[in-house]
């Protein structure tokens, strides 16, 4: 484990702001975007709304953004103020209701463009069985199926209301386009400013210490949600054999873990942390030499983003990942990390551990990659182009509506843009 000595970070959600403060921020820009999400959280909301608004604020000053949630949405006066100010409304992964339908109708009547932002393949019922299998959902009762069909169906219905969509990568974007027949734009997940500042402090401390370690080697698995049991199974047997052979190895788990399989015999060399806020997660990552990203390889997981790579890279943890689409595109094998299929995990990890002291250049390269490609300052112009690009401006000038005459899934499929 790296011993740079960065202490736990005091944390409070940076998005805890009253409505009046948020609506005041929305009124400042020439271009204005309002984001709707059911209830703020540290996962989808952080990546797809908080980070987006922050990035826009760091870019040019032309665009202002604000968010509102279900509590705001259910107050007519607040909704009126939001819709009266915004030029673009982005609905992020929100389940269909009659209120959302009416909100979209009102926004469109005011000349707003309405976009749907989604970060997972969770809108098309055709993939429902694959999703519940991948997430290891217990499907022994009708209520579970009722919930999942309702959840996915309602997300798809909200997507269907909107003029276009935003996805995190090309694979997911293609699925959105095939399902909805709508234009799809790509805005990747990325770091926020708080993460980049803390990550730089962590790396500075590690460099000042000469990358000092305590003799143990921490292999980190940062699950985030209670739906990764089958992902961890991909690597657990290999980890057990590695721990049989090397007493230096410690497996660090942050988040949810229902069972550890063959690692049970090494439980005394496992560290368990509860779900972390996004800053202290960077600290735990930065103490780990190796970041494990095992995933099942299917249509659902190939639509996931590369966020586990760039968050680890920013604090000097070497990632070993299943080569799903976004991770394969993000990681240059042997340069910024490693890729391992299901049969290659043990061999790859043995090589990484054996040569651990020779990876300083890889650590530097991956850090530069993370802070270059995934810094918030880099994303604002991309987001602005998606929200207020030539297509939007041309239709405003012509006076045409963004409304669609048909809300079926359609057969005239548009390409991902």
Coordinates of C-alpha atoms in Angstrom, one line a residue:
X1 CA 0.0 0.0 0.0
X2 CA 1.2 3.5 -0.8
X3 CA 1.9 5.5 2.4
X4 CA 1.6 9.1 1.2
X5 CA -0.4 10.0 4.3
X6 CA -3.3 11.9 2.8
X7 CA -5.9 12.0 5.6
X8 CA -9.6 11.4 5.2
X9 CA -11.4 14.3 3.5
X10 CA -14.2 16.1 5.3
X11 CA -17.1 15.8 2.9
X12 CA -20.5 17.3 2.4
X13 CA -22.4 17.1 -1.0
X14 CA -21.4 20.1 -3.0
X15 CA -24.7 20.2 -4.8
X16 CA -26.6 20.9 -1.5
X17 CA -27.9 24.3 -2.5
X18 CA -31.4 25.9 -2.1
X19 CA -33.6 26.4 -5.1
X20 CA -33.2 30.2 -5.1
X21 CA -29.4 29.9 -5.4
X22 CA -29.7 27.3 -8.2
X23 CA -32.3 29.3 -10.2
X24 CA -30.1 32.5 -9.7
X25 CA -27.2 30.7 -11.4
X26 CA -29.4 29.7 -14.3
X27 CA -30.3 33.3 -15.2
X28 CA -26.7 34.5 -15.7
X29 CA -25.8 33.1 -19.1
X30 CA -26.8 33.9 -22.7
X31 CA -27.5 30.2 -23.2
X32 CA -29.3 28.4 -20.4
X33 CA -29.8 24.8 -19.7
X34 CA -31.8 23.2 -16.9
X35 CA -31.2 19.6 -15.9
X36 CA -34.0 17.5 -14.3
X37 CA -33.2 14.4 -12.1
X38 CA -35.5 12.7 -9.7
X39 CA -33.2 13.1 -6.6
X40 CA -29.5 14.0 -6.4
X41 CA -27.1 11.2 -5.6
X42 CA -23.4 10.6 -5.9
X43 CA -23.6 8.4 -9.0
X44 CA -25.6 9.3 -12.1
X45 CA -26.5 12.8 -10.8
X46 CA -22.9 13.6 -10.1
X47 CA -21.5 12.5 -13.4
X48 CA -24.4 13.6 -15.7
X49 CA -25.6 16.8 -14.0
X50 CA -23.3 18.2 -11.4
X51 CA -20.2 17.7 -13.4
X52 CA -21.8 19.0 -16.6
X53 CA -22.9 22.2 -14.9
X54 CA -19.5 22.7 -13.3
X55 CA -17.8 22.1 -16.6
X56 CA -19.9 24.7 -18.4
X57 CA -19.2 27.2 -15.7
X58 CA -15.4 26.7 -16.3
X59 CA -15.5 27.2 -20.0
X60 CA -16.6 30.5 -21.5
X61 CA -19.3 32.1 -19.4
X62 CA -21.7 31.9 -22.3
X63 CA -23.7 29.1 -20.8
X64 CA -25.3 28.8 -17.4
X65 CA -26.8 25.7 -16.0
X66 CA -28.9 24.6 -13.0
X67 CA -30.6 21.5 -11.8
X68 CA -34.0 20.8 -10.3
X69 CA -35.5 17.6 -8.9
X70 CA -38.8 16.0 -8.1
X71 CA -39.4 18.2 -5.1
X72 CA -39.0 21.3 -7.2
X73 CA -40.9 19.9 -10.1
X74 CA -44.0 19.2 -8.0
X75 CA -44.2 22.9 -7.1
X76 CA -45.9 24.7 -10.0
X77 CA -44.2 28.1 -9.2
X78 CA -40.7 26.6 -9.3
X79 CA -41.3 24.7 -12.5
X80 CA -42.7 27.8 -14.1
X81 CA -39.6 29.7 -13.2
X82 CA -37.3 27.0 -14.6
X83 CA -39.2 26.7 -17.8
X84 CA -39.4 30.4 -18.2
X85 CA -35.6 30.8 -18.1
X86 CA -34.1 27.8 -19.9
X87 CA -33.4 27.3 -23.6
X88 CA -32.7 23.6 -23.3
X89 CA -34.2 21.1 -20.9
X90 CA -32.2 17.9 -20.2
X91 CA -34.1 15.1 -18.5
X92 CA -31.6 12.7 -17.0
X93 CA -32.6 9.0 -16.5
X94 CA -36.0 9.9 -15.2
X95 CA -39.0 7.6 -15.2
X96 CA -42.1 8.6 -17.2
X97 CA -45.0 10.2 -15.3
X98 CA -47.9 12.3 -16.5
X99 CA -46.2 15.3 -14.9
X100 CA -43.0 14.7 -17.0
X101 CA -45.2 14.5 -20.2
X102 CA -46.8 17.8 -19.3
X103 CA -43.5 19.4 -18.5
X104 CA -42.1 18.3 -21.9
X105 CA -45.2 19.7 -23.7
X106 CA -44.9 23.0 -21.8
X107 CA -41.1 23.3 -22.5
X108 CA -41.6 22.6 -26.1
X109 CA -44.4 25.2 -26.4
X110 CA -41.9 27.8 -25.0
X111 CA -39.4 26.9 -27.7
X112 CA -37.1 24.7 -25.5
X113 CA -35.2 21.9 -27.0
X114 CA -35.7 18.7 -24.8
X115 CA -33.0 16.1 -24.5
X116 CA -32.8 12.8 -22.6
X117 CA -29.5 11.9 -21.0
X118 CA -28.8 8.3 -20.2
X119 CA -25.6 6.5 -18.9
X120 CA -26.7 2.8 -19.0
X121 CA -28.6 0.4 -21.3
X122 CA -31.7 0.7 -19.2
X123 CA -34.4 2.0 -21.5
X124 CA -35.1 -0.9 -23.9
X125 CA -37.2 -3.9 -22.5
X126 CA -35.6 -6.1 -25.1
X127 CA -32.5 -6.2 -22.9
X128 CA -34.3 -6.6 -19.6
X129 CA -33.5 -10.3 -19.1
X130 CA -29.8 -9.7 -19.9
X131 CA -29.7 -6.8 -17.5
X132 CA -31.2 -8.7 -14.5
X133 CA -28.9 -11.7 -15.2
X134 CA -25.8 -9.4 -15.4
X135 CA -26.8 -7.6 -12.2
X136 CA -27.5 -10.9 -10.4
X137 CA -31.0 -9.8 -9.5
X138 CA -33.1 -12.5 -7.8
X139 CA -36.1 -13.0 -10.1
X140 CA -38.0 -15.6 -8.1
X141 CA -41.2 -13.5 -7.7
X142 CA -43.5 -11.6 -9.9
X143 CA -42.9 -8.3 -8.1
X144 CA -39.3 -8.2 -9.2
X145 CA -40.3 -8.6 -12.9
X146 CA -43.0 -6.0 -12.4
X147 CA -40.5 -3.6 -11.0
X148 CA -37.9 -4.0 -13.7
X149 CA -40.3 -3.9 -16.6
X150 CA -41.9 -0.8 -15.1
X151 CA -38.5 0.8 -14.5
X152 CA -37.1 0.2 -17.9
X153 CA -40.3 0.8 -19.8
X154 CA -40.8 4.1 -18.0
X155 CA -37.3 5.3 -18.9
X156 CA -37.9 4.3 -22.5
X157 CA -41.2 6.2 -22.5
X158 CA -39.4 9.4 -21.2
X159 CA -36.7 9.0 -23.9
X160 CA -39.5 8.7 -26.5
X161 CA -40.9 12.1 -25.5
X162 CA -37.6 14.0 -26.1
X163 CA -36.2 15.6 -29.3
X164 CA -32.8 13.9 -29.0
X165 CA -30.6 12.0 -26.6
X166 CA -27.2 12.2 -25.0
X167 CA -25.2 9.1 -24.1
X168 CA -21.8 8.4 -22.6
X169 CA -20.2 6.5 -25.4
X170 CA -20.7 5.3 -29.0
X171 CA -21.9 1.8 -28.0
X172 CA -24.6 3.1 -25.8
X173 CA -25.4 5.8 -28.3
X174 CA -26.0 3.2 -31.0
X175 CA -28.4 1.4 -28.8
X176 CA -30.3 4.6 -28.0
X177 CA -30.5 5.4 -31.7
X178 CA -31.7 1.9 -32.6
X179 CA -34.4 2.0 -30.0
X180 CA -35.7 5.5 -30.4
X181 CA -34.9 6.6 -33.9
X182 CA -33.7 9.9 -32.5
X183 CA -30.4 11.8 -33.0
X184 CA -27.9 10.9 -30.3
X185 CA -25.0 13.0 -29.1
X186 CA -22.0 11.7 -27.1
X187 CA -20.8 13.5 -23.9
X188 CA -18.5 11.2 -21.9
X189 CA -18.3 10.9 -18.2
X190 CA -15.4 12.9 -16.7
X191 CA -13.8 14.1 -13.5
X192 CA -15.0 17.2 -11.6
X193 CA -12.8 19.9 -10.2
X194 CA -12.8 18.6 -6.6
X195 CA -11.6 15.3 -7.8
X196 CA -8.8 16.7 -9.9
X197 CA -7.6 19.0 -7.1
X198 CA -7.5 16.2 -4.6
X199 CA -6.0 13.8 -7.1
X200 CA -3.1 16.2 -7.8
X201 CA -2.6 16.5 -4.0
X202 CA -2.5 12.7 -3.7
X203 CA 0.0 12.4 -6.5
X204 CA 2.2 15.2 -5.2
X205 CA 2.4 13.5 -1.8
X206 CA 3.2 10.1 -3.4
X207 CA 6.0 11.7 -5.5
X208 CA 7.4 13.6 -2.5
X209 CA 7.6 10.3 -0.6
X210 CA 9.3 8.5 -3.6
X211 CA 6.2 6.4 -3.9
X212 CA 6.8 4.9 -0.5
X213 CA 4.9 1.7 0.3
X214 CA 4.5 -0.3 3.5
X215 CA 5.5 -3.7 2.0
X216 CA 1.9 -4.8 1.3
X217 CA 0.4 -4.8 -2.2
X218 CA -3.2 -3.7 -2.3
X219 CA -5.5 -4.9 -5.1
X220 CA -8.5 -2.6 -5.0
X221 CA -12.1 -3.5 -6.1
X222 CA -14.4 -0.5 -5.9
X223 CA -17.9 -1.7 -6.7
X224 CA -20.0 1.3 -6.0
X225 CA -23.3 -0.6 -6.1
X226 CA -24.7 -4.0 -4.8
X227 CA -25.0 -5.3 -8.4
X228 CA -21.4 -6.5 -9.2
X229 CA -21.3 -10.0 -7.6
X230 CA -20.9 -11.7 -11.0
X231 CA -18.3 -9.2 -12.1
X232 CA -16.2 -10.0 -9.0
X233 CA -16.6 -13.7 -9.6
X234 CA -14.6 -13.3 -12.8
X235 CA -11.4 -12.5 -10.8
X236 CA -12.0 -14.0 -7.4
X237 CA -10.5 -17.4 -8.1
X238 CA -7.4 -15.9 -9.6
X239 CA -7.1 -13.6 -6.6
X240 CA -7.4 -16.6 -4.2
X241 CA -4.5 -18.4 -6.0
X242 CA -2.4 -15.3 -6.1
X243 CA -2.9 -14.8 -2.3
X244 CA -2.0 -18.4 -1.7
X245 CA 1.4 -17.7 -3.3
X246 CA 2.1 -14.2 -2.1
X247 CA 1.6 -13.1 1.5
X248 CA 2.1 -9.4 0.6
X249 CA -1.2 -9.3 -1.3
X250 CA -4.3 -7.6 0.3
X251 CA -7.6 -7.2 -1.4
X252 CA -9.4 -3.9 -0.7
X253 CA -13.1 -3.8 -1.3
X254 CA -15.1 -0.5 -1.2
X255 CA -18.8 -0.5 -1.7
X256 CA -21.0 -3.6 -1.6
X257 CA -20.0 -7.2 -1.5
X258 CA -22.3 -10.1 -0.7
X259 CA -19.8 -12.9 -0.8
X260 CA -16.1 -13.4 -1.5
X261 CA -16.1 -17.0 -2.8
X262 CA -12.7 -18.7 -2.5
X263 CA -11.3 -15.6 -1.0
X264 CA -13.0 -16.5 2.3
X265 CA -9.8 -18.3 3.5
X266 CA -7.9 -15.1 3.1
X267 CA -10.5 -12.8 4.8
X268 CA -7.9 -11.7 7.3
X269 CA -6.1 -10.1 4.3
X270 CA -9.2 -8.4 3.0
X271 CA -10.2 -4.8 3.8
X272 CA -13.8 -3.8 3.6
X273 CA -15.0 -0.2 3.4
X274 CA -18.5 1.1 3.1
X275 CA -19.7 3.0 0.0
X276 CA -17.5 6.1 -0.2
X277 CA -18.2 9.7 -1.1
X278 CA -16.4 10.6 -4.4
X279 CA -13.5 12.3 -2.7
X280 CA -12.6 9.7 -0.1
X281 CA -12.9 7.1 -2.9
X282 CA -10.0 8.9 -4.6
X283 CA -8.0 8.6 -1.4
X284 CA -8.6 4.8 -1.1
X285 CA -7.8 4.4 -4.8
X286 CA -4.6 6.3 -4.4
X287 CA -3.4 4.0 -1.6
X288 CA -3.9 0.9 -3.8
X289 CA -1.2 -0.2 -6.2
X290 CA -3.7 -2.0 -8.6
X291 CA -7.3 -1.2 -9.6
X292 CA -9.4 -4.2 -10.6
X293 CA -12.1 -3.7 -13.2
X294 CA -13.6 -7.1 -14.0
X295 CA -16.8 -7.1 -16.0
X296 CA -18.9 -9.6 -17.8
X297 CA -18.6 -9.0 -21.5
X298 CA -22.1 -8.5 -23.0
X299 CA -24.2 -5.8 -24.6
X300 CA -25.1 -4.2 -21.2
X301 CA -21.5 -4.0 -19.9
X302 CA -20.2 -2.8 -23.3
X303 CA -22.4 0.3 -22.9
X304 CA -20.8 1.2 -19.6
X305 CA -18.2 4.1 -19.4
X306 CA -14.6 4.1 -18.6
X307 CA -14.9 6.0 -15.3
X308 CA -13.3 3.4 -13.2
X309 CA -10.2 3.7 -15.3
X310 CA -9.8 7.5 -15.3
X311 CA -10.6 7.9 -11.6
X312 CA -7.9 5.4 -10.7
X313 CA -5.4 6.8 -13.2
X314 CA -5.7 10.3 -11.7
X315 CA -4.3 9.0 -8.4
X316 CA -1.7 6.5 -9.7
X317 CA -3.4 3.2 -9.4
X318 CA -2.7 0.8 -12.3
X319 CA -5.9 -0.5 -13.8
X320 CA -6.4 -4.1 -15.1
X321 CA -9.7 -4.2 -16.9
X322 CA -11.9 -6.5 -18.9
X323 CA -11.7 -5.2 -22.5
X324 CA -15.3 -4.0 -22.9
X325 CA -15.9 -1.2 -25.4
X326 CA -15.2 2.0 -23.5
X327 CA -12.4 0.5 -21.5
X328 CA -10.8 -1.0 -24.6
X329 CA -10.9 2.4 -26.2
X330 CA -9.6 4.2 -23.1
X331 CA -6.7 2.0 -22.0
X332 CA -3.5 1.6 -24.1
X333 CA -2.3 -1.9 -23.0
X334 CA 1.2 -1.7 -21.5
X335 CA 1.1 2.1 -21.7
X336 CA -1.7 3.4 -19.5
X337 CA -2.9 0.1 -18.0
X338 CA -3.8 -3.5 -18.9
X339 CA -6.6 -5.4 -20.4
X340 CA -7.5 -9.0 -19.5
X341 CA -10.1 -11.4 -20.8
X342 CA -11.7 -13.8 -18.3
X343 CA -8.9 -16.4 -18.9
X344 CA -6.1 -13.9 -18.7
X345 CA -6.6 -12.3 -15.3
X346 CA -4.2 -14.5 -13.3
X347 CA -1.4 -14.3 -15.8
X348 CA -1.8 -10.5 -16.2
X349 CA -2.0 -9.8 -12.5
X350 CA 1.1 -12.0 -11.8
X351 CA 3.0 -9.9 -14.4
X352 CA 1.8 -6.6 -12.9
X353 CA 2.8 -7.6 -9.4
X354 CA 6.1 -9.0 -10.4
X355 CA 7.1 -5.8 -12.2
X356 CA 5.3 -3.4 -9.9
X357 CA 8.4 -1.3 -9.2
X358 CA 8.9 -0.7 -12.9
X359 CA 5.6 0.9 -13.5
X360 CA 6.4 4.5 -12.7
X361 CA 6.3 5.6 -16.4
X362 CA 2.9 3.9 -16.8
X363 CA 1.6 5.7 -13.7
X364 CA 2.8 9.1 -15.1
X365 CA 1.3 8.3 -18.6
X366 CA -2.1 7.3 -17.1
X367 CA -2.3 10.3 -14.9
X368 CA -1.6 12.7 -17.8
X369 CA -4.2 10.9 -19.8
X370 CA -6.8 11.2 -17.1
X371 CA -6.1 14.9 -16.4
X372 CA -6.0 15.7 -20.1
X373 CA -8.9 13.8 -21.6
X374 CA -11.2 13.8 -18.5
X375 CA -10.6 17.1 -16.8
X376 CA -13.7 19.3 -16.4
X377 CA -12.1 22.2 -18.3
X378 CA -11.9 20.0 -21.4
X379 CA -15.6 19.1 -21.6
X380 CA -17.4 22.4 -21.6
X381 CA -17.1 23.2 -25.4
X382 CA -18.3 19.6 -26.2
X383 CA -21.3 20.0 -23.9
X384 CA -22.1 23.5 -25.4
X385 CA -22.0 22.1 -28.9
X386 CA -24.4 19.3 -28.0
X387 CA -26.8 21.6 -26.3
X388 CA -26.6 24.8 -28.4
X389 CA -24.9 23.7 -31.6
X390 CA -25.7 24.5 -35.2
X391 CA -28.8 22.3 -35.4
X392 CA -30.3 24.1 -32.4
X393 CA -29.4 27.6 -33.7
X394 CA -30.7 26.9 -37.2
X395 CA -34.1 25.8 -36.0
X396 CA -34.5 28.8 -33.6
X397 CA -33.7 31.1 -36.5
X398 CA -36.3 29.4 -38.7
X399 CA -38.9 29.4 -36.0
X400 CA -39.6 25.7 -36.3
X401 CA -40.6 23.6 -33.3
X402 CA -38.6 20.9 -31.8
X403 CA -41.8 18.9 -31.3
X404 CA -42.1 15.5 -33.0
X405 CA -45.3 14.4 -34.6
X406 CA -44.8 10.7 -33.7
X407 CA -43.6 9.1 -30.5
X408 CA -43.3 5.5 -31.6
X409 CA -40.0 3.7 -31.7
X410 CA -40.0 4.2 -35.4
X411 CA -38.1 2.5 -38.2
X412 CA -36.3 5.5 -39.7
X413 CA -33.2 5.1 -37.6
X414 CA -30.8 8.1 -37.3
X415 CA -27.1 7.7 -36.9
X416 CA -25.3 8.5 -33.7
X417 CA -23.9 12.0 -34.0

